[in-house]
DNA sequence: AGTATATAGTTCATTTGTGTATATTCAATA
DNA sequence: TATTGAATATACACAAATGAACTATATACT
């Protein structure tokens, strides 16, 4: 029996009380919330031994995903889905730990450039094997074809936001 | 152009540096994170005029999804995907606002029962129309068939956790 | 019965996240 | 070139969430 069954039962009760409540959309939203929490918690557990949490990991990986291992804070905020005030705090921590370096920009002096240090790159090399294993584990119930399908549908849904 | 395109570009760079990094699973995880943040932020904005945030809303709706409008804290933690310590804090707030009532249980004196008050039910009636509209808006890009498909796939993925 | 083990809920210290205001720089244009 | 408005990043006060320790009941076992 799926762990999600109680959620569906609750939704049935809700619809009995308030028939307009849309079952499909509500299920999707609750599924996404549950998945996010699970993903978040598992990643946190894996990263704790490295002294990192999930948001810090995300920032390191966004920088790693840039050809020169560097980004500006505002781009990082978009990429990591964090508020810019939080980027300041998180990157300050990563700087203090020595994984990221801050530097000014000559072209636009408002901007700051954040770059992975050699220590940061070494840390990433250290935790990536575990992350790869975790990612496979988290999607093991889906075939490659199902993953593609899911990706298409999630993108389509996401495209409906912020318009 | 999709707002998600930069994420995919970063993933390509990552895979150039670390070929084992699995593209599909990583995309799925990032999509889910982005969707959750959008859903969370929009719900927060809608609920603010009612003096509620998204987690508080979730708790009220979990109670509403129970036939007698009541649940125990531990069940609520599961249902709402919150840690039990957080349930204590959130429900205390909701009690102070008069939307939820706490009471002991005779059968098992460790347990506490949380029940929606008439004020809580009235509040729900007040914000539900807006929520219904929001839920439709958040899934407007998906046909009914696509929503069903997405639901199946997300459930399948979720079933892979915690085993 | 008596003891160990597990469960329910809370408390508290700490970490993490947000909203708002502010300083600085850039870009547009009158 | 002076002025206005937008963008970038940060500071800070406050809000929310977490992990770990703790109290109290309940359950299982000998």
GROMACS .gro file of N, CA and C in nm, chain A residues 2 4 7-11 13-14 17-18 20-39 41-42 54 57-58 61-69 71 75 78-83 121 124-125 128-129 131-132 135-142 146-151 153-163, chain B residues 2 4 7-11 13-14 17-18 20-39 41-42 54 57-58 61-69 71 75 78-83 124-125 128-129 131-132 135-142 146-151 153-163:
model
  507
    2UNK      N    1   0.053   0.219  -0.086
    2UNK     CA    2   0.135   0.339  -0.097
    2UNK      C    3   0.125   0.426   0.028
    4UNK      N    4   0.114   0.717   0.022
    4UNK     CA    5   0.041   0.838  -0.018
    4UNK      C    6  -0.111   0.818  -0.007
    7UNK      N    7  -0.324   1.047   0.207
    7UNK     CA    8  -0.344   1.179   0.149
    7UNK      C    9  -0.465   1.178   0.056
    8UNK      N   10  -0.477   1.072  -0.021
    8UNK     CA   11  -0.591   1.066  -0.114
    8UNK      C   12  -0.721   1.050  -0.037
    9UNK      N   13  -0.717   0.974   0.070
    9UNK     CA   14  -0.837   0.958   0.151
    9UNK      C   15  -0.880   1.094   0.206
   10UNK      N   16  -0.783   1.170   0.254
   10UNK     CA   17  -0.816   1.303   0.307
   10UNK      C   18  -0.877   1.392   0.199
   11UNK      N   19  -0.826   1.377   0.079
   11UNK     CA   20  -0.878   1.458  -0.030
   11UNK      C   21  -1.023   1.422  -0.062
   13UNK      N   22  -1.239   1.315   0.156
   13UNK     CA   23  -1.319   1.377   0.263
   13UNK      C   24  -1.337   1.526   0.234
   14UNK      N   25  -1.230   1.589   0.195
   14UNK     CA   26  -1.235   1.732   0.166
   14UNK      C   27  -1.337   1.761   0.056
   17UNK      N   28  -1.689   1.759   0.159
   17UNK     CA   29  -1.731   1.880   0.229
   17UNK      C   30  -1.736   2.001   0.135
   18UNK      N   31  -1.648   1.999   0.035
   18UNK     CA   32  -1.634   2.116  -0.052
   18UNK      C   33  -1.610   2.066  -0.194
   20UNK      N   34  -1.609   2.166  -0.493
   20UNK     CA   35  -1.531   2.236  -0.595
   20UNK      C   36  -1.381   2.212  -0.583
   21UNK      N   37  -1.337   2.159  -0.470
   21UNK     CA   38  -1.193   2.140  -0.450
   21UNK      C   39  -1.142   2.043  -0.556
   22UNK      N   40  -1.046   2.087  -0.638
   22UNK     CA   41  -1.004   2.007  -0.753
   22UNK      C   42  -0.908   1.895  -0.713
   23UNK      N   43  -0.951   1.773  -0.730
   23UNK     CA   44  -0.872   1.660  -0.685
   23UNK      C   45  -0.736   1.652  -0.753
   24UNK      N   46  -0.736   1.651  -0.885
   24UNK     CA   47  -0.612   1.632  -0.960
   24UNK      C   48  -0.505   1.733  -0.922
   25UNK      N   49  -0.533   1.861  -0.938
   25UNK     CA   50  -0.431   1.961  -0.902
   25UNK      C   51  -0.386   1.950  -0.756
   26UNK      N   52  -0.479   1.923  -0.667
   26UNK     CA   53  -0.441   1.915  -0.525
   26UNK      C   54  -0.348   1.797  -0.501
   27UNK      N   55  -0.376   1.684  -0.565
   27UNK     CA   56  -0.288   1.568  -0.549
   27UNK      C   57  -0.148   1.602  -0.600
   28UNK      N   58  -0.141   1.667  -0.714
   28UNK     CA   59  -0.011   1.699  -0.772
   28UNK      C   60   0.069   1.788  -0.678
   29UNK      N   61   0.003   1.890  -0.626
   29UNK     CA   62   0.073   1.982  -0.537
   29UNK      C   63   0.123   1.909  -0.412
   30UNK      N   64   0.041   1.821  -0.358
   30UNK     CA   65   0.084   1.751  -0.237
   30UNK      C   66   0.194   1.650  -0.267
   31UNK      N   67   0.187   1.587  -0.383
   31UNK     CA   68   0.295   1.495  -0.421
   31UNK      C   69   0.427   1.568  -0.435
   32UNK      N   70   0.422   1.684  -0.498
   32UNK     CA   71   0.545   1.760  -0.517
   32UNK      C   72   0.603   1.803  -0.383
   33UNK      N   73   0.516   1.842  -0.293
   33UNK     CA   74   0.563   1.883  -0.161
   33UNK      C   75   0.630   1.766  -0.088
   34UNK      N   76   0.564   1.650  -0.091
   34UNK     CA   77   0.621   1.534  -0.023
   34UNK      C   78   0.755   1.493  -0.086
   35UNK      N   79   0.758   1.492  -0.218
   35UNK     CA   80   0.884   1.454  -0.284
   35UNK      C   81   0.994   1.551  -0.248
   36UNK      N   82   0.963   1.680  -0.251
   36UNK     CA   83   1.065   1.778  -0.217
   36UNK      C   84   1.120   1.755  -0.077
   37UNK      N   85   1.032   1.731   0.017
   37UNK     CA   86   1.078   1.712   0.155
   37UNK      C   87   1.167   1.588   0.165
   38UNK      N   88   1.128   1.481   0.100
   38UNK     CA   89   1.209   1.359   0.106
   38UNK      C   90   1.346   1.382   0.045
   39UNK      N   91   1.346   1.443  -0.073
   39UNK     CA   92   1.472   1.470  -0.142
   39UNK      C   93   1.562   1.556  -0.055
   41UNK      N   94   1.555   1.604   0.273
   41UNK     CA   95   1.602   1.537   0.394
   41UNK      C   96   1.714   1.438   0.364
   42UNK      N   97   1.698   1.360   0.258
   42UNK     CA   98   1.800   1.261   0.225
   42UNK      C   99   1.932   1.329   0.186
   54UNK      N  100   2.181   2.114   0.236
   54UNK     CA  101   2.135   2.104   0.098
   54UNK      C  102   2.149   2.236   0.021
   57UNK      N  103   2.507   2.289  -0.071
   57UNK     CA  104   2.539   2.197  -0.181
   57UNK      C  105   2.490   2.252  -0.314
   58UNK      N  106   2.367   2.301  -0.314
   58UNK     CA  107   2.311   2.355  -0.439
   58UNK      C  108   2.397   2.468  -0.494
   61UNK      N  109   2.708   2.339  -0.648
   61UNK     CA  110   2.682   2.272  -0.776
   61UNK      C  111   2.644   2.370  -0.887
   62UNK      N  112   2.580   2.480  -0.851
   62UNK     CA  113   2.549   2.581  -0.952
   62UNK      C  114   2.678   2.642  -1.004
   63UNK      N  115   2.771   2.670  -0.912
   63UNK     CA  116   2.901   2.724  -0.955
   63UNK      C  117   2.975   2.622  -1.040
   64UNK      N  118   2.970   2.498  -0.997
   64UNK     CA  119   3.036   2.389  -1.071
   64UNK      C  120   2.975   2.375  -1.210
   65UNK      N  121   2.850   2.412  -1.223
   65UNK     CA  122   2.780   2.401  -1.352
   65UNK      C  123   2.810   2.518  -1.445
   66UNK      N  124   2.896   2.606  -1.401
   66UNK     CA  125   2.935   2.718  -1.486
   66UNK      C  126   3.074   2.689  -1.543
   67UNK      N  127   3.098   2.722  -1.671
   67UNK     CA  128   3.225   2.684  -1.734
   67UNK      C  129   3.348   2.730  -1.655
   68UNK      N  130   3.341   2.850  -1.596
   68UNK     CA  131   3.458   2.900  -1.522
   68UNK      C  132   3.439   2.889  -1.371
   69UNK      N  133   3.345   2.806  -1.330
   69UNK     CA  134   3.322   2.783  -1.186
   69UNK      C  135   3.285   2.909  -1.110
   71UNK      N  136   2.990   3.257  -1.064
   71UNK     CA  137   2.863   3.323  -1.096
   71UNK      C  138   2.849   3.449  -1.010
   75UNK      N  139   2.244   3.582  -1.018
   75UNK     CA  140   2.223   3.465  -1.102
   75UNK      C  141   2.213   3.340  -1.015
   78UNK      N  142   1.865   3.304  -0.865
   78UNK     CA  143   1.773   3.244  -0.962
   78UNK      C  144   1.798   3.094  -0.973
   79UNK      N  145   1.923   3.060  -0.994
   79UNK     CA  146   1.958   2.921  -1.023
   79UNK      C  147   1.924   2.830  -0.906
   80UNK      N  148   1.953   2.877  -0.786
   80UNK     CA  149   1.936   2.790  -0.670
   80UNK      C  150   1.798   2.806  -0.607
   81UNK      N  151   1.718   2.900  -0.659
   81UNK     CA  152   1.585   2.919  -0.605
   81UNK      C  153   1.587   2.973  -0.463
   82UNK      N  154   1.687   3.052  -0.431
   82UNK     CA  155   1.695   3.113  -0.298
   82UNK      C  156   1.678   3.264  -0.312
   83UNK      N  157   1.629   3.325  -0.205
   83UNK     CA  158   1.620   3.470  -0.203
   83UNK      C  159   1.760   3.529  -0.195
  121UNK      N  160   3.649   2.273  -0.518
  121UNK     CA  161   3.647   2.169  -0.622
  121UNK      C  162   3.680   2.033  -0.563
  124UNK      N  163   3.380   1.897  -0.380
  124UNK     CA  164   3.280   1.846  -0.475
  124UNK      C  165   3.322   1.707  -0.525
  125UNK      N  166   3.448   1.694  -0.561
  125UNK     CA  167   3.496   1.561  -0.604
  125UNK      C  168   3.474   1.458  -0.494
  128UNK      N  169   3.062   1.394  -0.468
  128UNK     CA  170   2.983   1.359  -0.588
  128UNK      C  171   2.950   1.211  -0.602
  129UNK      N  172   3.043   1.120  -0.574
  129UNK     CA  173   3.006   0.978  -0.587
  129UNK      C  174   2.883   0.943  -0.502
  131UNK      N  175   2.648   1.148  -0.407
  131UNK     CA  176   2.532   1.216  -0.467
  131UNK      C  177   2.480   1.138  -0.587
  132UNK      N  178   2.572   1.089  -0.669
  132UNK     CA  179   2.532   1.012  -0.787
  132UNK      C  180   2.453   0.889  -0.744
  135UNK      N  181   2.107   0.999  -0.624
  135UNK     CA  182   2.017   1.037  -0.735
  135UNK      C  183   1.961   0.914  -0.803
  136UNK      N  184   2.046   0.814  -0.823
  136UNK     CA  185   1.995   0.692  -0.884
  136UNK      C  186   1.894   0.623  -0.792
  137UNK      N  187   1.925   0.625  -0.664
  137UNK     CA  188   1.834   0.562  -0.569
  137UNK      C  189   1.698   0.632  -0.570
  138UNK      N  190   1.700   0.763  -0.576
  138UNK     CA  191   1.575   0.839  -0.567
  138UNK      C  192   1.487   0.824  -0.690
  139UNK      N  193   1.544   0.775  -0.798
  139UNK     CA  194   1.465   0.759  -0.921
  139UNK      C  195   1.459   0.614  -0.966
  140UNK      N  196   1.498   0.524  -0.877
  140UNK     CA  197   1.511   0.384  -0.918
  140UNK      C  198   1.380   0.321  -0.961
  141UNK      N  199   1.269   0.376  -0.914
  141UNK     CA  200   1.139   0.316  -0.950
  141UNK      C  201   1.092   0.354  -1.089
  142UNK      N  202   1.163   0.444  -1.153
  142UNK     CA  203   1.122   0.491  -1.286
  142UNK      C  204   1.217   0.438  -1.393
  146UNK      N  205   1.016   0.655  -1.845
  146UNK     CA  206   0.929   0.724  -1.751
  146UNK      C  207   0.994   0.852  -1.699
  147UNK      N  208   1.124   0.847  -1.680
  147UNK     CA  209   1.194   0.968  -1.637
  147UNK      C  210   1.179   1.078  -1.740
  148UNK      N  211   1.192   1.042  -1.868
  148UNK     CA  212   1.178   1.141  -1.974
  148UNK      C  213   1.037   1.200  -1.974
  149UNK      N  214   0.939   1.110  -1.963
  149UNK     CA  215   0.799   1.153  -1.959
  149UNK      C  216   0.775   1.250  -1.845
  150UNK      N  217   0.824   1.211  -1.729
  150UNK     CA  218   0.805   1.293  -1.609
  150UNK      C  219   0.871   1.429  -1.627
  151UNK      N  220   0.989   1.428  -1.685
  151UNK     CA  221   1.060   1.554  -1.708
  151UNK      C  222   0.977   1.647  -1.796
  153UNK      N  223   0.653   1.651  -1.844
  153UNK     CA  224   0.532   1.698  -1.776
  153UNK      C  225   0.564   1.804  -1.670
  154UNK      N  226   0.670   1.781  -1.595
  154UNK     CA  227   0.706   1.879  -1.491
  154UNK      C  228   0.746   2.012  -1.555
  155UNK      N  229   0.817   2.006  -1.665
  155UNK     CA  230   0.855   2.130  -1.733
  155UNK      C  231   0.732   2.205  -1.781
  156UNK      N  232   0.637   2.129  -1.832
  156UNK     CA  233   0.514   2.190  -1.882
  156UNK      C  234   0.441   2.259  -1.767
  157UNK      N  235   0.434   2.189  -1.655
  157UNK     CA  236   0.367   2.248  -1.539
  157UNK      C  237   0.441   2.373  -1.492
  158UNK      N  238   0.570   2.363  -1.483
  158UNK     CA  239   0.650   2.477  -1.436
  158UNK      C  240   0.633   2.598  -1.526
  159UNK      N  241   0.616   2.573  -1.654
  159UNK     CA  242   0.603   2.684  -1.750
  159UNK      C  243   0.478   2.766  -1.723
  160UNK      N  244   0.381   2.710  -1.652
  160UNK     CA  245   0.258   2.783  -1.623
  160UNK      C  246   0.272   2.885  -1.512
  161UNK      N  247   0.386   2.885  -1.444
  161UNK     CA  248   0.404   2.976  -1.331
  161UNK      C  249   0.460   3.111  -1.378
  162UNK      N  250   0.431   3.210  -1.297
  162UNK     CA  251   0.494   3.340  -1.315
  162UNK      C  252   0.462   3.408  -1.447
  163UNK      N  253   0.341   3.384  -1.498
  163UNK     CA  254   0.308   3.449  -1.625
  163UNK      C  255   0.202   3.555  -1.605
  165UNK      N  256   1.223   2.831  -2.230
  165UNK     CA  257   1.186   2.794  -2.094
  165UNK      C  258   1.277   2.859  -1.990
  167UNK      N  259   1.371   2.718  -1.750
  167UNK     CA  260   1.450   2.608  -1.695
  167UNK      C  261   1.573   2.579  -1.779
  170UNK      N  262   1.923   2.589  -1.629
  170UNK     CA  263   1.951   2.474  -1.543
  170UNK      C  264   2.006   2.358  -1.625
  171UNK      N  265   1.946   2.337  -1.741
  171UNK     CA  266   1.993   2.227  -1.825
  171UNK      C  267   2.132   2.256  -1.879
  172UNK      N  268   2.156   2.382  -1.911
  172UNK     CA  269   2.290   2.417  -1.960
  172UNK      C  270   2.393   2.389  -1.851
  173UNK      N  271   2.360   2.424  -1.728
  173UNK     CA  272   2.453   2.398  -1.618
  173UNK      C  273   2.478   2.249  -1.601
  174UNK      N  274   2.374   2.173  -1.623
  174UNK     CA  275   2.389   2.028  -1.609
  174UNK      C  276   2.482   1.973  -1.716
  176UNK      N  277   2.732   2.132  -1.848
  176UNK     CA  278   2.868   2.167  -1.806
  176UNK      C  279   2.915   2.070  -1.698
  177UNK      N  280   2.826   2.043  -1.603
  177UNK     CA  281   2.860   1.952  -1.494
  177UNK      C  282   2.900   1.816  -1.548
  180UNK      N  283   3.238   1.788  -1.687
  180UNK     CA  284   3.343   1.779  -1.586
  180UNK      C  285   3.340   1.646  -1.512
  181UNK      N  286   3.218   1.590  -1.501
  181UNK     CA  287   3.200   1.470  -1.421
  181UNK      C  288   3.097   1.382  -1.491
  183UNK      N  289   2.986   1.088  -1.490
  183UNK     CA  290   2.895   0.997  -1.422
  183UNK      C  291   2.769   1.066  -1.368
  184UNK      N  292   2.771   1.197  -1.361
  184UNK     CA  293   2.657   1.267  -1.303
  184UNK      C  294   2.534   1.240  -1.389
  185UNK      N  295   2.430   1.183  -1.330
  185UNK     CA  296   2.316   1.137  -1.410
  185UNK      C  297   2.221   1.251  -1.445
  186UNK      N  298   2.212   1.278  -1.573
  186UNK     CA  299   2.134   1.392  -1.619
  186UNK      C  300   1.986   1.382  -1.580
  187UNK      N  301   1.923   1.272  -1.618
  187UNK     CA  302   1.779   1.260  -1.595
  187UNK      C  303   1.740   1.279  -1.450
  188UNK      N  304   1.794   1.198  -1.359
  188UNK     CA  305   1.759   1.215  -1.218
  188UNK      C  306   1.787   1.354  -1.165
  189UNK      N  307   1.898   1.414  -1.207
  189UNK     CA  308   1.931   1.547  -1.157
  189UNK      C  309   1.830   1.650  -1.206
  190UNK      N  310   1.788   1.638  -1.331
  190UNK     CA  311   1.688   1.730  -1.383
  190UNK      C  312   1.559   1.717  -1.304
  191UNK      N  313   1.518   1.594  -1.279
  191UNK     CA  314   1.393   1.572  -1.206
  191UNK      C  315   1.399   1.636  -1.068
  192UNK      N  316   1.509   1.613  -0.998
  192UNK     CA  317   1.523   1.669  -0.864
  192UNK      C  318   1.518   1.821  -0.867
  193UNK      N  319   1.585   1.879  -0.964
  193UNK     CA  320   1.584   2.026  -0.971
  193UNK      C  321   1.448   2.080  -1.011
  194UNK      N  322   1.380   2.010  -1.100
  194UNK     CA  323   1.245   2.054  -1.137
  194UNK      C  324   1.152   2.051  -1.017
  195UNK      N  325   1.160   1.945  -0.940
  195UNK     CA  326   1.073   1.933  -0.824
  195UNK      C  327   1.102   2.044  -0.724
  196UNK      N  328   1.230   2.074  -0.707
  196UNK     CA  329   1.265   2.181  -0.614
  196UNK      C  330   1.208   2.315  -0.661
  197UNK      N  331   1.225   2.344  -0.790
  197UNK     CA  332   1.174   2.470  -0.843
  197UNK      C  333   1.022   2.478  -0.832
  198UNK      N  334   0.955   2.370  -0.867
  198UNK     CA  335   0.810   2.370  -0.858
  198UNK      C  336   0.764   2.392  -0.715
  199UNK      N  337   0.829   2.324  -0.622
  199UNK     CA  338   0.789   2.340  -0.483
  199UNK      C  339   0.803   2.485  -0.439
  200UNK      N  340   0.914   2.547  -0.473
  200UNK     CA  341   0.935   2.686  -0.432
  200UNK      C  342   0.827   2.777  -0.491
  201UNK      N  343   0.794   2.756  -0.616
  201UNK     CA  344   0.691   2.839  -0.680
  201UNK      C  345   0.556   2.819  -0.611
  202UNK      N  346   0.521   2.694  -0.591
  202UNK     CA  347   0.394   2.663  -0.527
  202UNK      C  348   0.388   2.726  -0.389
  204UNK      N  349   0.565   2.978  -0.263
  204UNK     CA  350   0.562   3.125  -0.265
  204UNK      C  351   0.424   3.177  -0.303
  205UNK      N  352   0.362   3.116  -0.404
  205UNK     CA  353   0.230   3.164  -0.446
  205UNK      C  354   0.125   3.142  -0.337
  217UNK      N  355   0.187   2.904   0.439
  217UNK     CA  356   0.159   2.778   0.372
  217UNK      C  357   0.153   2.659   0.469
  220UNK      N  358  -0.168   2.667   0.664
  220UNK     CA  359  -0.276   2.626   0.573
  220UNK      C  360  -0.280   2.473   0.559
  221UNK      N  361  -0.163   2.414   0.538
  221UNK     CA  362  -0.158   2.269   0.523
  221UNK      C  363  -0.217   2.197   0.643
  224UNK      N  364  -0.587   2.219   0.646
  224UNK     CA  365  -0.648   2.135   0.542
  224UNK      C  366  -0.637   1.986   0.575
  225UNK      N  367  -0.532   1.946   0.644
  225UNK     CA  368  -0.521   1.806   0.686
  225UNK      C  369  -0.632   1.774   0.786
  226UNK      N  370  -0.656   1.867   0.879
  226UNK     CA  371  -0.764   1.846   0.974
  226UNK      C  372  -0.899   1.843   0.902
  227UNK      N  373  -0.915   1.934   0.808
  227UNK     CA  374  -1.038   1.942   0.729
  227UNK      C  375  -1.058   1.813   0.649
  228UNK      N  376  -0.950   1.747   0.616
  228UNK     CA  377  -0.958   1.623   0.538
  228UNK      C  378  -0.987   1.501   0.624
  229UNK      N  379  -1.008   1.524   0.752
  229UNK     CA  380  -1.045   1.415   0.841
  229UNK      C  381  -1.196   1.423   0.868
  230UNK      N  382  -1.264   1.308   0.871
  230UNK     CA  383  -1.410   1.310   0.884
  230UNK      C  384  -1.458   1.392   1.003
  231UNK      N  385  -1.387   1.385   1.116
  231UNK     CA  386  -1.431   1.461   1.234
  231UNK      C  387  -1.348   1.586   1.257
  232UNK      N  388  -1.277   1.631   1.153
  232UNK     CA  389  -1.198   1.753   1.162
  232UNK      C  390  -1.091   1.748   1.270
  234UNK      N  391  -0.715   1.539   1.430
  234UNK     CA  392  -0.605   1.445   1.415
  234UNK      C  393  -0.513   1.455   1.536
  238UNK      N  394   0.023   1.204   1.350
  238UNK     CA  395  -0.039   1.182   1.220
  238UNK      C  396  -0.031   1.308   1.135
  241UNK      N  397   0.315   1.343   0.978
  241UNK     CA  398   0.324   1.262   0.856
  241UNK      C  399   0.250   1.327   0.741
  242UNK      N  400   0.126   1.364   0.768
  242UNK     CA  401   0.038   1.414   0.662
  242UNK      C  402   0.091   1.542   0.601
  243UNK      N  403   0.140   1.631   0.687
  243UNK     CA  404   0.182   1.762   0.638
  243UNK      C  405   0.330   1.764   0.602
  244UNK      N  406   0.399   1.654   0.628
  244UNK     CA  407   0.541   1.649   0.594
  244UNK      C  408   0.624   1.743   0.679
  245UNK      N  409   0.582   1.762   0.801
  245UNK     CA  410   0.659   1.849   0.892
  245UNK      C  411   0.715   1.765   1.006
  246UNK      N  412   0.825   1.813   1.064
  246UNK     CA  413   0.882   1.746   1.180
  246UNK      C  414   0.790   1.769   1.300
  287UNK      N  415  -1.155   2.848   0.674
  287UNK     CA  416  -1.134   2.761   0.558
  287UNK      C  417  -1.235   2.795   0.448
  288UNK      N  418  -1.360   2.810   0.487
  288UNK     CA  419  -1.461   2.848   0.388
  288UNK      C  420  -1.425   2.980   0.321
  291UNK      N  421  -1.095   2.906   0.078
  291UNK     CA  422  -1.098   2.798  -0.021
  291UNK      C  423  -1.124   2.843  -0.165
  292UNK      N  424  -1.216   2.936  -0.187
  292UNK     CA  425  -1.237   2.978  -0.327
  292UNK      C  426  -1.107   3.026  -0.392
  294UNK      N  427  -0.803   2.943  -0.308
  294UNK     CA  428  -0.715   2.828  -0.324
  294UNK      C  429  -0.753   2.747  -0.447
  295UNK      N  430  -0.882   2.726  -0.465
  295UNK     CA  431  -0.929   2.650  -0.581
  295UNK      C  432  -0.882   2.718  -0.710
  298UNK      N  433  -0.506   2.662  -0.750
  298UNK     CA  434  -0.472   2.525  -0.791
  298UNK      C  435  -0.497   2.506  -0.940
  299UNK      N  436  -0.607   2.560  -0.988
  299UNK     CA  437  -0.633   2.549  -1.132
  299UNK      C  438  -0.529   2.626  -1.212
  300UNK      N  439  -0.490   2.741  -1.161
  300UNK     CA  440  -0.392   2.823  -1.231
  300UNK      C  441  -0.256   2.750  -1.238
  301UNK      N  442  -0.221   2.686  -1.127
  301UNK     CA  443  -0.089   2.622  -1.120
  301UNK      C  444  -0.078   2.499  -1.209
  302UNK      N  445  -0.192   2.447  -1.253
  302UNK     CA  446  -0.189   2.326  -1.337
  302UNK      C  447  -0.251   2.353  -1.474
  303UNK      N  448  -0.270   2.479  -1.508
  303UNK     CA  449  -0.344   2.512  -1.631
  303UNK      C  450  -0.274   2.464  -1.757
  304UNK      N  451  -0.143   2.446  -1.751
  304UNK     CA  452  -0.070   2.403  -1.872
  304UNK      C  453  -0.086   2.254  -1.900
  305UNK      N  454  -0.146   2.182  -1.808
  305UNK     CA  455  -0.160   2.037  -1.825
  305UNK      C  456  -0.305   2.001  -1.854
  309UNK      N  457  -0.285   1.461  -1.894
  309UNK     CA  458  -0.147   1.483  -1.852
  309UNK      C  459  -0.137   1.487  -1.700
  310UNK      N  460  -0.236   1.546  -1.637
  310UNK     CA  461  -0.236   1.549  -1.490
  310UNK      C  462  -0.239   1.408  -1.433
  311UNK      N  463  -0.321   1.324  -1.494
  311UNK     CA  464  -0.328   1.185  -1.448
  311UNK      C  465  -0.193   1.115  -1.465
  312UNK      N  466  -0.137   1.134  -1.584
  312UNK     CA  467  -0.006   1.073  -1.613
  312UNK      C  468   0.098   1.118  -1.510
  313UNK      N  469   0.100   1.250  -1.488
  313UNK     CA  470   0.197   1.307  -1.394
  313UNK      C  471   0.177   1.251  -1.254
  314UNK      N  472   0.052   1.238  -1.217
  314UNK     CA  473   0.021   1.183  -1.084
  314UNK      C  474   0.078   1.042  -1.070
  316UNK      N  475   0.323   0.902  -1.231
  316UNK     CA  476   0.470   0.900  -1.230
  316UNK      C  477   0.526   0.952  -1.098
  317UNK      N  478   0.467   1.057  -1.045
  317UNK     CA  479   0.516   1.112  -0.918
  317UNK      C  480   0.495   1.011  -0.805
  318UNK      N  481   0.381   0.944  -0.807
  318UNK     CA  482   0.357   0.842  -0.705
  318UNK      C  483   0.460   0.730  -0.713
  319UNK      N  484   0.489   0.692  -0.835
  319UNK     CA  485   0.587   0.586  -0.856
  319UNK      C  486   0.723   0.628  -0.801
  320UNK      N  487   0.760   0.750  -0.829
  320UNK     CA  488   0.888   0.800  -0.781
  320UNK      C  489   0.888   0.806  -0.629
  321UNK      N  490   0.782   0.857  -0.572
  321UNK     CA  491   0.774   0.871  -0.426
  321UNK      C  492   0.782   0.736  -0.357
  322UNK      N  493   0.726   0.634  -0.423
  322UNK     CA  494   0.726   0.501  -0.363
  322UNK      C  495   0.868   0.447  -0.345
  323UNK      N  496   0.964   0.502  -0.417
  323UNK     CA  497   1.102   0.455  -0.407
  323UNK      C  498   1.175   0.506  -0.284
  324UNK      N  499   1.113   0.598  -0.212
  324UNK     CA  500   1.182   0.657  -0.097
  324UNK      C  501   1.156   0.575   0.030
  325UNK      N  502   1.248   0.591   0.120
  325UNK     CA  503   1.230   0.537   0.255
  325UNK      C  504   1.217   0.386   0.261
  326UNK      N  505   1.284   0.316   0.168
  326UNK     CA  506   1.273   0.170   0.173
  326UNK      C  507   1.405   0.107   0.210
   0.00000   0.00000   0.00000
